[in-house]
Short mmCIF file of C-alpha atoms and ligand atoms in Angstrom, two decimals:
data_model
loop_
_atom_site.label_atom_id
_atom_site.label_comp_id
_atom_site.label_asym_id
_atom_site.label_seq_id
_atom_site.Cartn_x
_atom_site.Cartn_y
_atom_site.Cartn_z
CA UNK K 124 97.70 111.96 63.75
CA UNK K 125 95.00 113.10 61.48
CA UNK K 126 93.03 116.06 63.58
CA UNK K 127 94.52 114.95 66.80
CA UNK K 128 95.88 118.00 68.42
CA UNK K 129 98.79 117.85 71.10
CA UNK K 130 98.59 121.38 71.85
CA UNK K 131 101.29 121.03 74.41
CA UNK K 132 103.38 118.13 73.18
CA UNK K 133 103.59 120.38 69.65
CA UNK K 134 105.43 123.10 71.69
CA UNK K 135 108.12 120.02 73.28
CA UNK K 136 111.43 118.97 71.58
CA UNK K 137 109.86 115.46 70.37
CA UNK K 138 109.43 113.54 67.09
CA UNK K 139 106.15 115.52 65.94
CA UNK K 140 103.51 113.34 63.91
CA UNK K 141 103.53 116.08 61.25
CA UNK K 142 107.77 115.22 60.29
CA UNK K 143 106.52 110.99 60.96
CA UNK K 144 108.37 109.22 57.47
CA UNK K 145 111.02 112.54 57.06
CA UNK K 146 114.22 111.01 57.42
CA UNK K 147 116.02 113.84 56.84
CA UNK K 148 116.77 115.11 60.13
CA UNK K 149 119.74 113.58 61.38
CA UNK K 150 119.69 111.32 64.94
CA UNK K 151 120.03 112.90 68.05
CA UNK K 152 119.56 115.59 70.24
CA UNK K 153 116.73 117.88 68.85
CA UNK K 154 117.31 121.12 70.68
CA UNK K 155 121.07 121.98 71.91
CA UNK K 156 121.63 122.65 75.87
CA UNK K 157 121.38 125.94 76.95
CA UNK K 158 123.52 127.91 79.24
CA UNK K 159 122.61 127.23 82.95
CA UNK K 160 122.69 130.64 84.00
CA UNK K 161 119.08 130.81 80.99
CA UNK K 162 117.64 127.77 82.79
CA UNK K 163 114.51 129.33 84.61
CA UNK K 164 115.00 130.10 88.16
CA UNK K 165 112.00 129.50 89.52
CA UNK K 166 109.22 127.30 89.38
CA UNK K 167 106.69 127.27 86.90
CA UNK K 168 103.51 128.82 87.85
CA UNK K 169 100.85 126.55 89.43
CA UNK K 170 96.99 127.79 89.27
CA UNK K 171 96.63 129.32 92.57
CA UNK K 172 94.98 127.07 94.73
CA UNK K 173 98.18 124.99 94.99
CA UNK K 174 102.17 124.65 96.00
CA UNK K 175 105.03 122.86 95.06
CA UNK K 176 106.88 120.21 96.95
CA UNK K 177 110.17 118.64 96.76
CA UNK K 178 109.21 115.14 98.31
CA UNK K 179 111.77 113.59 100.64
CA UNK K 180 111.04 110.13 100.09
CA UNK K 181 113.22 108.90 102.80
CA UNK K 182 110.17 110.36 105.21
CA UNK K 183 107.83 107.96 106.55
CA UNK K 184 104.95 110.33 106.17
CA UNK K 185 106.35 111.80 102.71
CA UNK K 186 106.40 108.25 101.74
CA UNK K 187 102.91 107.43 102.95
CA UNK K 188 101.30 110.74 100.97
CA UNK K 189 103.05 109.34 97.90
CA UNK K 190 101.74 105.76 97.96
CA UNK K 191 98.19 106.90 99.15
CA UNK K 192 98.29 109.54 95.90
CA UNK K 193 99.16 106.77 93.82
CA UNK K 194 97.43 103.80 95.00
CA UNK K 195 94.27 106.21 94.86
CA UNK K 196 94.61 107.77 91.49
CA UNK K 197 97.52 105.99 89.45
CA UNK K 198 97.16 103.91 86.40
CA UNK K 199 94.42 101.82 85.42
CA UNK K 200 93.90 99.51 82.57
CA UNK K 201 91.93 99.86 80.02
CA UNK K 202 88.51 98.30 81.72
CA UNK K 203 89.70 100.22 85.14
CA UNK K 204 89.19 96.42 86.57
CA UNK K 205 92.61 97.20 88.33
CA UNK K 206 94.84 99.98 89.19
CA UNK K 207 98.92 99.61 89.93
CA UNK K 208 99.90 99.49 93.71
CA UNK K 209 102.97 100.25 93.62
CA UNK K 210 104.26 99.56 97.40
CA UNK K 211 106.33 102.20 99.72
CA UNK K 212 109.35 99.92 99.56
CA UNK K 213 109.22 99.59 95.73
CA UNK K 214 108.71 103.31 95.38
CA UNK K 215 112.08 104.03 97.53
CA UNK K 216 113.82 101.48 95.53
CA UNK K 217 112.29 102.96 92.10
CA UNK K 218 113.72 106.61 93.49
CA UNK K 219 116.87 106.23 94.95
CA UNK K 220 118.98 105.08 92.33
CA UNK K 221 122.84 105.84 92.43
CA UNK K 222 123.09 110.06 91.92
CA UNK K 223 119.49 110.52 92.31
CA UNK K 224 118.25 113.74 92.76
CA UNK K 225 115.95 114.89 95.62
CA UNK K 226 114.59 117.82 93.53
CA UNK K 227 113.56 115.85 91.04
CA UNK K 228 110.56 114.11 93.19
CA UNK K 229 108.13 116.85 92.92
CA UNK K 230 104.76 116.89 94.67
CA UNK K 231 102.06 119.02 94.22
CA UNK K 232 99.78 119.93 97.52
CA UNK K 233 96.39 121.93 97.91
CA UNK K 234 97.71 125.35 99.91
CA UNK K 235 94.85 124.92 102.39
CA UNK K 236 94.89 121.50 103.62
CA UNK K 237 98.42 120.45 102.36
CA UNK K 238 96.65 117.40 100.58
CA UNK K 239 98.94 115.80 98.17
CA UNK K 240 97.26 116.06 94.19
CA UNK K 241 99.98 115.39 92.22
CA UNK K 242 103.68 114.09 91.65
CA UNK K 243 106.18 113.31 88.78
CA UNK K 244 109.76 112.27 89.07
CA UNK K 245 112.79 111.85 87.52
CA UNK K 246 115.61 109.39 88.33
CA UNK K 247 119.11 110.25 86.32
CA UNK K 248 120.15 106.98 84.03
CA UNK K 249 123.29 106.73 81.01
CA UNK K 250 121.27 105.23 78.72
CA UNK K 251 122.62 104.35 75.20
CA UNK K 252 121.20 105.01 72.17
CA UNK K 253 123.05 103.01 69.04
CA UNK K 254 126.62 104.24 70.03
CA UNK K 255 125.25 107.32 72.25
CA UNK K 256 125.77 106.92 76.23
CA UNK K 257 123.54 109.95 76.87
CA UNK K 258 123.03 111.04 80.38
CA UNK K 259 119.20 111.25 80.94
CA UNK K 260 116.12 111.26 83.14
CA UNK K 261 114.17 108.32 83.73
CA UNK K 262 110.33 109.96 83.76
CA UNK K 263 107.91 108.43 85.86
CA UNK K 264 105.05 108.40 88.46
CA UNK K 265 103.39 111.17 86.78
CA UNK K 266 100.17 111.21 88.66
CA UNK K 267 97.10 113.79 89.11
CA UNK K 268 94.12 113.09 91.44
CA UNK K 269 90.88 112.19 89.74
CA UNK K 270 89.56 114.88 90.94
CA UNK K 271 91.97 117.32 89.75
CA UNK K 272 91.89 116.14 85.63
CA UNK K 273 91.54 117.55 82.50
CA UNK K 274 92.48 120.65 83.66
CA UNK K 275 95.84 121.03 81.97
CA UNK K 276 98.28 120.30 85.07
CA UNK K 277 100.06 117.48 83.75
CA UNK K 278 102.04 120.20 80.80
CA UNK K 279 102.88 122.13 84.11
CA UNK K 280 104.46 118.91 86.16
CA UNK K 281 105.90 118.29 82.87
CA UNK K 282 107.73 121.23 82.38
CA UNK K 283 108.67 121.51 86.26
CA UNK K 284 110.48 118.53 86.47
CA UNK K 285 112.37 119.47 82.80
CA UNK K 286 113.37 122.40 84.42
CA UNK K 287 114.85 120.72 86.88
CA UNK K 288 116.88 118.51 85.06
CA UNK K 289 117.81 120.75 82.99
CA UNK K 290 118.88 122.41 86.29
CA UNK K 291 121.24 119.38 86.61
CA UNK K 292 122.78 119.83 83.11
CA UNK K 293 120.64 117.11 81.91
CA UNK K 294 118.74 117.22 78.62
CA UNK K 295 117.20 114.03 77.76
CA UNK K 296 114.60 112.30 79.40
CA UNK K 297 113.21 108.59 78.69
CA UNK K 298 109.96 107.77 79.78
CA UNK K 299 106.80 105.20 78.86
CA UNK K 300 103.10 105.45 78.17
CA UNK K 301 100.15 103.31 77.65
CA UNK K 302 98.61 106.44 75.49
CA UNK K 303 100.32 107.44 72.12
CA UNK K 304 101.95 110.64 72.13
CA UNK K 305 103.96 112.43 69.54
CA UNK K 306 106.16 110.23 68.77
CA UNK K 307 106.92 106.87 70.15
CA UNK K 308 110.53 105.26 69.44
CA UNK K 309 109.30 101.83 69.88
CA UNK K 310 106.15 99.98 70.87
CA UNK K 311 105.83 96.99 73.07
CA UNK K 312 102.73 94.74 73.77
CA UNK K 313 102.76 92.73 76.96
CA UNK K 314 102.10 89.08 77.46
CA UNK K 315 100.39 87.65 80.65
CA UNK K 316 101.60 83.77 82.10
CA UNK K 317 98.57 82.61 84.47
CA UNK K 318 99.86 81.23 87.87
CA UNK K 319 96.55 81.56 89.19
CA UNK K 320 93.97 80.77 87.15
CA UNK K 321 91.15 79.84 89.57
CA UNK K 322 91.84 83.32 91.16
CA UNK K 323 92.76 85.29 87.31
CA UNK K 324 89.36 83.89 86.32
CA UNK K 325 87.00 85.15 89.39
CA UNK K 326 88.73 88.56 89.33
CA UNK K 327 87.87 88.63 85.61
CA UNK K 328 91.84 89.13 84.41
CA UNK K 329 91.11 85.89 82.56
CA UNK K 330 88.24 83.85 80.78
CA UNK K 331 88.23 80.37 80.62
CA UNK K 332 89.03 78.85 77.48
CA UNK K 333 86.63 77.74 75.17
CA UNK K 334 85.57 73.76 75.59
CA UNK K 335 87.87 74.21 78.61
CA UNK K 336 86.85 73.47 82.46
CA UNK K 337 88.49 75.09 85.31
CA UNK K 338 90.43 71.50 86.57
CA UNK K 339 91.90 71.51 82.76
CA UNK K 340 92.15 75.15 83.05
CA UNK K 341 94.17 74.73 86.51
CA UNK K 342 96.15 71.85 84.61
CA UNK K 343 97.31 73.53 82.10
CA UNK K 344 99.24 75.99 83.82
CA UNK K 345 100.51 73.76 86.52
CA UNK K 346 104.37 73.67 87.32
CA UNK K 347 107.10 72.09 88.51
CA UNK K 348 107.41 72.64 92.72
CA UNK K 349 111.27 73.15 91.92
CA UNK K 350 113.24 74.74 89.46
CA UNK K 351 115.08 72.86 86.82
CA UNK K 352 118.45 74.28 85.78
CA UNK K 353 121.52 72.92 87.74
CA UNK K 354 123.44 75.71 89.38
CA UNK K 355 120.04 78.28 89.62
CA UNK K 356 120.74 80.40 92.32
CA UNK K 357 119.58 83.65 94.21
CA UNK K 358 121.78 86.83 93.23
CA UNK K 359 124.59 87.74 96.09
CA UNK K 360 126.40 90.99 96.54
CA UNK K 361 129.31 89.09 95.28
CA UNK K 362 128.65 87.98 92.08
CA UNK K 363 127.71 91.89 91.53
CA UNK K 364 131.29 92.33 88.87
CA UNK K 365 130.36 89.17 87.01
CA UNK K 366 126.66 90.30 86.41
CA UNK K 367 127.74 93.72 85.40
CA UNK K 368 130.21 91.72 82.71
CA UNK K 369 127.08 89.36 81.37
CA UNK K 370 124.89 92.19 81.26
CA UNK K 371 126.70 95.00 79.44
CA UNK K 372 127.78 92.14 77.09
CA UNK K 373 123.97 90.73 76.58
CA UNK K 374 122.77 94.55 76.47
CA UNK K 375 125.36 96.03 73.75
CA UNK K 376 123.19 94.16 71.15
CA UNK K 377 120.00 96.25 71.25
CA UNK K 378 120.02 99.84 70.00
CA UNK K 379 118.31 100.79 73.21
CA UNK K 380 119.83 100.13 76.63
CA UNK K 381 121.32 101.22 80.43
CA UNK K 382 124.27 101.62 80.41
CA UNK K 383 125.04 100.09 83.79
CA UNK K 384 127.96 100.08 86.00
CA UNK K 385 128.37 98.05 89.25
CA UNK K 386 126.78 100.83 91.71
CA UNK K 387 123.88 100.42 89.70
CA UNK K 388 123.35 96.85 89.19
CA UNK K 389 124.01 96.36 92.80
CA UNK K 390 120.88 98.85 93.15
CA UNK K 391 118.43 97.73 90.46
CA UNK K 392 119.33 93.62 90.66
CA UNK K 393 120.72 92.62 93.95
CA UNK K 394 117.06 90.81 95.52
CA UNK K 395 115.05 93.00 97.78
CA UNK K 396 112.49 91.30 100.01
CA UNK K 397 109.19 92.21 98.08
CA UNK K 398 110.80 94.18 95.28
CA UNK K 399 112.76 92.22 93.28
CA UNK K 400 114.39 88.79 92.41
CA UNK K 401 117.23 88.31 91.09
CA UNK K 402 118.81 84.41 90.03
CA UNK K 403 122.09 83.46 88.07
CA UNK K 404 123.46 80.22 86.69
CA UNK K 405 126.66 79.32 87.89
CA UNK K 406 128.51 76.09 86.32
CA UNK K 407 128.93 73.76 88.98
CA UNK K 408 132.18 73.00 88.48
CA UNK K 409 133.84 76.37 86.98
CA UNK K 410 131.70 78.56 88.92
CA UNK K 411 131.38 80.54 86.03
CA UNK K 412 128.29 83.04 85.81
CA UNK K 413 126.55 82.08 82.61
CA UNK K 414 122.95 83.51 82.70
CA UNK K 415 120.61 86.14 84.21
CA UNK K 416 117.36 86.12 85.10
CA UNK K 417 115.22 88.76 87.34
CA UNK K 418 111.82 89.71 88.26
CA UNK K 419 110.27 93.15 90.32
CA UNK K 420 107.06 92.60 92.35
CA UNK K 421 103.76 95.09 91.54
CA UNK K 422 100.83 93.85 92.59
CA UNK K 423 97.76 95.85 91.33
CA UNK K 424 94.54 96.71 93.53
CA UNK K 425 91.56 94.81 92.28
CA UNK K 426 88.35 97.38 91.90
CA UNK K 427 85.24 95.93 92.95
CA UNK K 428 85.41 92.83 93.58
CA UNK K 429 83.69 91.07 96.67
CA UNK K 430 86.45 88.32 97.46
CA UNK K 431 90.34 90.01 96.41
CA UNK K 432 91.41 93.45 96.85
CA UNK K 433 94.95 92.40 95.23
CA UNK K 434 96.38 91.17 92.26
CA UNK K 435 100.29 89.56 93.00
CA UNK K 436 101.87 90.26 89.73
CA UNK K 437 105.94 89.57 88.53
CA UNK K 438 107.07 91.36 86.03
CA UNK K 439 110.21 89.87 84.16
CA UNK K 440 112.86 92.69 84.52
CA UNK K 441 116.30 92.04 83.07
CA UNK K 442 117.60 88.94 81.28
CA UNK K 443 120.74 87.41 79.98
CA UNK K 444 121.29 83.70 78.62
CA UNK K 445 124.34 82.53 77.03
CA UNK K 446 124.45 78.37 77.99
CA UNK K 447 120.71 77.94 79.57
CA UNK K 448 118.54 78.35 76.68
CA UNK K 449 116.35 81.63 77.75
CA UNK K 450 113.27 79.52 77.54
CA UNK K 451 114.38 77.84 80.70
CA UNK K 452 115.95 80.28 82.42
CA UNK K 453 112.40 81.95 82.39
CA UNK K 454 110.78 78.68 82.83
CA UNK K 455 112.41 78.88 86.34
CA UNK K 456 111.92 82.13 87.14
CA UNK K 457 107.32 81.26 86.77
CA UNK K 458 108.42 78.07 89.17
CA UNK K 459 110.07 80.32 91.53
CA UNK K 460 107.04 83.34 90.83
CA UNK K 461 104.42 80.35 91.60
CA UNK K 462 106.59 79.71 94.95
CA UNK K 463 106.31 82.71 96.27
CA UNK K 464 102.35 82.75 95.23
CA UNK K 465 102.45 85.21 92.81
CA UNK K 466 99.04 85.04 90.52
CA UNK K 467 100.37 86.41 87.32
CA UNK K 468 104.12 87.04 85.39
CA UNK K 469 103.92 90.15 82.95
CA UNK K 470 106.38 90.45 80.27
CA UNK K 471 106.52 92.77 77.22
CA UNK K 472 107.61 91.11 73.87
CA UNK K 473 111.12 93.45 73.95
CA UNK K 474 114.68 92.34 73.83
CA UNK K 475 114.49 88.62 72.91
CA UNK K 476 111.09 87.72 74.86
CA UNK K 477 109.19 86.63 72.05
CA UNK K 478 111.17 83.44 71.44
CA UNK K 479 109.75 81.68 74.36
CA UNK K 480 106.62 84.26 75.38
CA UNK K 481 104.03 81.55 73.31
CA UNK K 482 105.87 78.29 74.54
CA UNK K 483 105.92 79.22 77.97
CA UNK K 484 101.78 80.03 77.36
CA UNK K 485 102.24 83.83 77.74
CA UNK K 486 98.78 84.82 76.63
CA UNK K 487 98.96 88.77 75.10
CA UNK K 488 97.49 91.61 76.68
CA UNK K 489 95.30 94.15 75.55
CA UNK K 490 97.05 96.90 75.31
CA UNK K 491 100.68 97.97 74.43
CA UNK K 492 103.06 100.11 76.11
CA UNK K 493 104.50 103.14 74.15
CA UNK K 494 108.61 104.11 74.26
CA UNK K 495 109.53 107.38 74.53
CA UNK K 496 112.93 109.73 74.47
CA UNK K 497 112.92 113.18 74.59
CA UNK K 498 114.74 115.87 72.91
CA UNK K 499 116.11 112.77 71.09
CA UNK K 500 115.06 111.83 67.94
CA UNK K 501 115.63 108.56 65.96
CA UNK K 502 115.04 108.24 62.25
CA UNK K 503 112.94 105.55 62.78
CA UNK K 504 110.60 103.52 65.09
CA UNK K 505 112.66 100.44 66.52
CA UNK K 506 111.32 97.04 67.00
CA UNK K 507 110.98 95.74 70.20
CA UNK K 508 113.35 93.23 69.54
CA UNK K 509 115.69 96.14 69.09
CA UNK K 510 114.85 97.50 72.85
CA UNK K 511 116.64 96.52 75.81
CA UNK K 512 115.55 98.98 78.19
CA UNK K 513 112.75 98.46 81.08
CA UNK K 514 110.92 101.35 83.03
CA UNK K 515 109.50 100.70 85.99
C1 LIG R 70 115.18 116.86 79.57
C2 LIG R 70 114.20 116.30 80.68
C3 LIG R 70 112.73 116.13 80.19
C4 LIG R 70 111.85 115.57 81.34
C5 LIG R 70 110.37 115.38 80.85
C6 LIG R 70 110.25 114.35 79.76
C7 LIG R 70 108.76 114.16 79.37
C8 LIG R 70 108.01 113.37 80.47
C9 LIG R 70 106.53 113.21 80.09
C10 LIG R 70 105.75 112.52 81.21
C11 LIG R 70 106.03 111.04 81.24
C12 LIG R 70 105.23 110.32 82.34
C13 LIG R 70 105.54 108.84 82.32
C14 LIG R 70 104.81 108.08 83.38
O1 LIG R 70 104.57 108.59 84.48
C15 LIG R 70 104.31 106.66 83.06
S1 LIG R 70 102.74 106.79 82.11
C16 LIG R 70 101.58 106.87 83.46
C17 LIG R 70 100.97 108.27 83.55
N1 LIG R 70 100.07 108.34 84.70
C18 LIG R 70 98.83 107.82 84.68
O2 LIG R 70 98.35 107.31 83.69
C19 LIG R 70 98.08 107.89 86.01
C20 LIG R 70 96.60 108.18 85.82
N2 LIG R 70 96.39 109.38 85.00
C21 LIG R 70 96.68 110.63 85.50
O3 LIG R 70 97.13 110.82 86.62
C22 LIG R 70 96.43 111.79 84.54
O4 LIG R 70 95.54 111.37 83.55
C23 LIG R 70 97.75 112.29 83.87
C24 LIG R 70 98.62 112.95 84.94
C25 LIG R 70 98.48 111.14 83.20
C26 LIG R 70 97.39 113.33 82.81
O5 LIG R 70 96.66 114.38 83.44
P1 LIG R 70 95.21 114.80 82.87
O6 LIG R 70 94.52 115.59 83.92
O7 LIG R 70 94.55 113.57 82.33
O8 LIG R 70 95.54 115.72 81.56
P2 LIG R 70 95.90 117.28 81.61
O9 LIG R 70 96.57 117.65 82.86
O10 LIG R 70 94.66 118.04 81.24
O11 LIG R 70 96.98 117.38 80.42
C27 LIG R 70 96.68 116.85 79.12
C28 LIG R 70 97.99 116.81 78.39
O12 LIG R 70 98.83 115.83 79.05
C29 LIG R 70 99.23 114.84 78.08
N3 LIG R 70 99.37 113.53 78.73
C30 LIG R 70 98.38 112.74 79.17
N4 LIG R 70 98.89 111.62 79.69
C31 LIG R 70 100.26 111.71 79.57
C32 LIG R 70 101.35 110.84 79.92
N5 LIG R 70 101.14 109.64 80.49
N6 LIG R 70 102.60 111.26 79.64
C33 LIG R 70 102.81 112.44 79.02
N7 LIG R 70 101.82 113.32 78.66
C34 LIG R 70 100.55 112.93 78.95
C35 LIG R 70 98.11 114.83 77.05
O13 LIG R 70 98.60 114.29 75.85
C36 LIG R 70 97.81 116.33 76.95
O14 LIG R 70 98.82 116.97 76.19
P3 LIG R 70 98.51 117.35 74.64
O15 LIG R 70 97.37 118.36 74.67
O16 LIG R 70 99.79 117.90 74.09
O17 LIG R 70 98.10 116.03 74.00
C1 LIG R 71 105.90 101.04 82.91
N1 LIG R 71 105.46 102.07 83.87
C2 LIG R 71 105.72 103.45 83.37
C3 LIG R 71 104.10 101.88 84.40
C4 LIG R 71 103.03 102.04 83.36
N2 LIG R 71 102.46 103.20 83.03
N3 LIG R 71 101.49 102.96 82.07
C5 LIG R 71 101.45 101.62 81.80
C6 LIG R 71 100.69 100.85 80.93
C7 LIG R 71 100.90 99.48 80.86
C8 LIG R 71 101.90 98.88 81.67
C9 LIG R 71 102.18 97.44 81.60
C10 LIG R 71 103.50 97.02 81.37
C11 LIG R 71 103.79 95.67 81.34
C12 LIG R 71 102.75 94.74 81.52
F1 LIG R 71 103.01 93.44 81.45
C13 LIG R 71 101.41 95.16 81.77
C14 LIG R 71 101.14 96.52 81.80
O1 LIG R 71 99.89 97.03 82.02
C15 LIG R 71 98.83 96.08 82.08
C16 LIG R 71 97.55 96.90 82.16
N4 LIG R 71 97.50 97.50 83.49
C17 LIG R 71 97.68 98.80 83.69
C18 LIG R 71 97.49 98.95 85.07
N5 LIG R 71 97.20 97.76 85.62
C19 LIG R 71 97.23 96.85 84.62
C20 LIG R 71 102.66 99.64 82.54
C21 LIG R 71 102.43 101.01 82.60
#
């Protein structure tokens, strides 16, 4: 805002600060498409030390450059105690969504000894915005080496990988941040649920509790060794139709969401060993599919300390209750988190997660996670509560 300059995010197709409170634009795209045959040809120039490279994630070795890059150099949080680790079987799922692209995993590599310094991709998505099903890329991974910062590369991987979807006939993107940039459409904060404490608290992810010792500590966070709700079950590949049903019916209420069809919930929520989980409610008797619930697995590498080099954290994914009240549903899905020794459930306070995130002792994070669309502009910011959309 005041002084802060975003010398290349000024020059992109996004809400600036400077037009923040000007509702006079009207919602939606903020550039038109242009003709493919005026898309750029070629790729953008790279300083000269360096190459492009389409990644072919279905290559072992491809695969192994990617993880190493990120598990090296990814994100941190705030008091780099930890860094994301995302695993080579999450990263395939993450890329290979129905209609993905190839070209749009893009590597960078040092000409001389074809080291692997950067990446960004871009998975296609219909995501709707209010009454908008607008084809767009999903933006993520975006990732230079330490070594390799502040040198103005990321506005180059940036505009690569818009070139390429633009390639494709795309023109929006969606993508999320823990940094603000010009101009977020929503901002979440995310809640942490100890499974773990004895482990969250020698890491240093948690403190113990004032007047609190680590028995009562442990106590307080104990569960149930089973879950509760009659008719929980694991996902199947065929209750795939009824799950798309619940969730394009729970989804239509937020003014951000996927817009999924079968192919793609049978990608993003059938359970995958390690990447995600995936339960339902089914009445007993009707066999009717009343409720959702679904976490992905993304453990995070533990810097410096003696005794873990891993943090095993859930993340609750996508949602839907309409007979098990949500607090339970969720409720189940810690019990099942804390089965499969987990040490820590994330969730961010979007769609309806703030009903149960205090009673189910969510304690908040520190930091929040910025919502972005490009070349798509919304009059104004949107609660969380108005979100229904989770990136990866
Ligand atoms: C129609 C299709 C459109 C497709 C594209 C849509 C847009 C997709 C956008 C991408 C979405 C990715 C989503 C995603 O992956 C999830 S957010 C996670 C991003 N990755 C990390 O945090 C990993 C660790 N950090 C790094 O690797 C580097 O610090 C990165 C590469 C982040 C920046 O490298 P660097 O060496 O530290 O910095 P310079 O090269 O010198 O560049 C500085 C410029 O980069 C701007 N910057 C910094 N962080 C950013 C971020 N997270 N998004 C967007 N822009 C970011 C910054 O504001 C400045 O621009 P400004 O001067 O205007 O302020
Ligand atoms: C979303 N996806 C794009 C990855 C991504 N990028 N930037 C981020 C900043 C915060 C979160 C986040 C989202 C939900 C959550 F419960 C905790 C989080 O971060 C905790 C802090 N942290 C960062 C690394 N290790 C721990 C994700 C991301």
């Amino acid at each position: 805002a005041l002084g802060h300059r975003h010398k290349f995010w000024e020059t992109q197709p996004v809400g600036q600060f400077k037009d923040m409170g000007d509702t006079s634009f009207p919602e939606g795209p903020i550039e038109p498409p242009t003709l493919l045959s005026e898309v750029k040809k070629e790729p953008y120039n790279l300083p000269n030390l360096y190459e492009w490279v389409t990644c072919d994630i279905d290559s072992e070795e491809m695969c192994a450059e990617i993880y190493i890059l990120l598990t090296n150099n990814y994100v941190e949080d705030d008091e780099n105690m930890f860094r994301f680790n995302y695993s080579k079987e999450f990263l395939r799922w993450a890329l290979r969504p129905p209609g993905y692209f190839k070209s749009w995993h893009i590597g960078v590599r040092v000409k001389s000894s074809k080291k692997l310094v950067a990446f960004i991709t871009g998975v296609p998505a219909r995501i709707r915005v209010r009454d908008n099903v607008v084809t767009m890329a999903e933006v993520n991974f975006l990732c230079v080496h330490k070594k390799l910062r502040s040198k103005r590369l990321a506005p180059v991987m940036i505009k690569e990988v818009t070139r390429r979807v633009h390639l494709e006939n795309i023109w929006q993107a969606a993508y999320t941040a823990g940094v603000v940039l010009p101009t977020p459409v929503s901002t979440c904060q995310y809640w942490h649920r100890s499974l773990n404490p004895k482990k969250l608290i020698d890491v240093g992810f948690s403190r113990l509790g004032a007047r609190m010792t680590m028995s009562r500590t442990i106590k307080l966070y104990k569960l149930p060794e089973s879950t509760v709700t009659p008719g929980f079950r694991k996902m199947e590949p065929h209750d795939v139709p009824a799950v798309t049903r619940l969730l394009r019916e729970y989804l239509s209420q937020f003014a951000i969401a996927p817009d999924f069809d079968e192919n793609e919930v049978e990608h993003w929520l059938l359970p995958k060993e390690n990447v995600v989980d995936s339960f339902l409610v089914a009445s007993p008797v009707t066999h009717e599919i009343t409720d959702f619930c679904s976490f992905y697995t993304l453990p995070s590498s533990i810097l410096g300390n003696q005794n873990y080099s891993t943090l095993k954290a859930a993340y609750l994914y996508y949602n839907v209750s309409t007979k098990t009240p949500l607090f339970q549903l969720v409720n189940d899905a810690l019990i099942v988190a804390k089965q499969k020794d987990f040490d820590v459930f994330n969730a961010l306070d979007l769609m309806q997660n703030e009903t149960f995130l205090k009673d189910l002792k969510f304690g908040p994070g520190y930091g929040k996670l910025h919502y972005y669309l490009y070349n798509y502009r919304l009059r104004h910011a949107l609660p969380p509560s108005e979100l229904g959309l989770v990136l990866l």
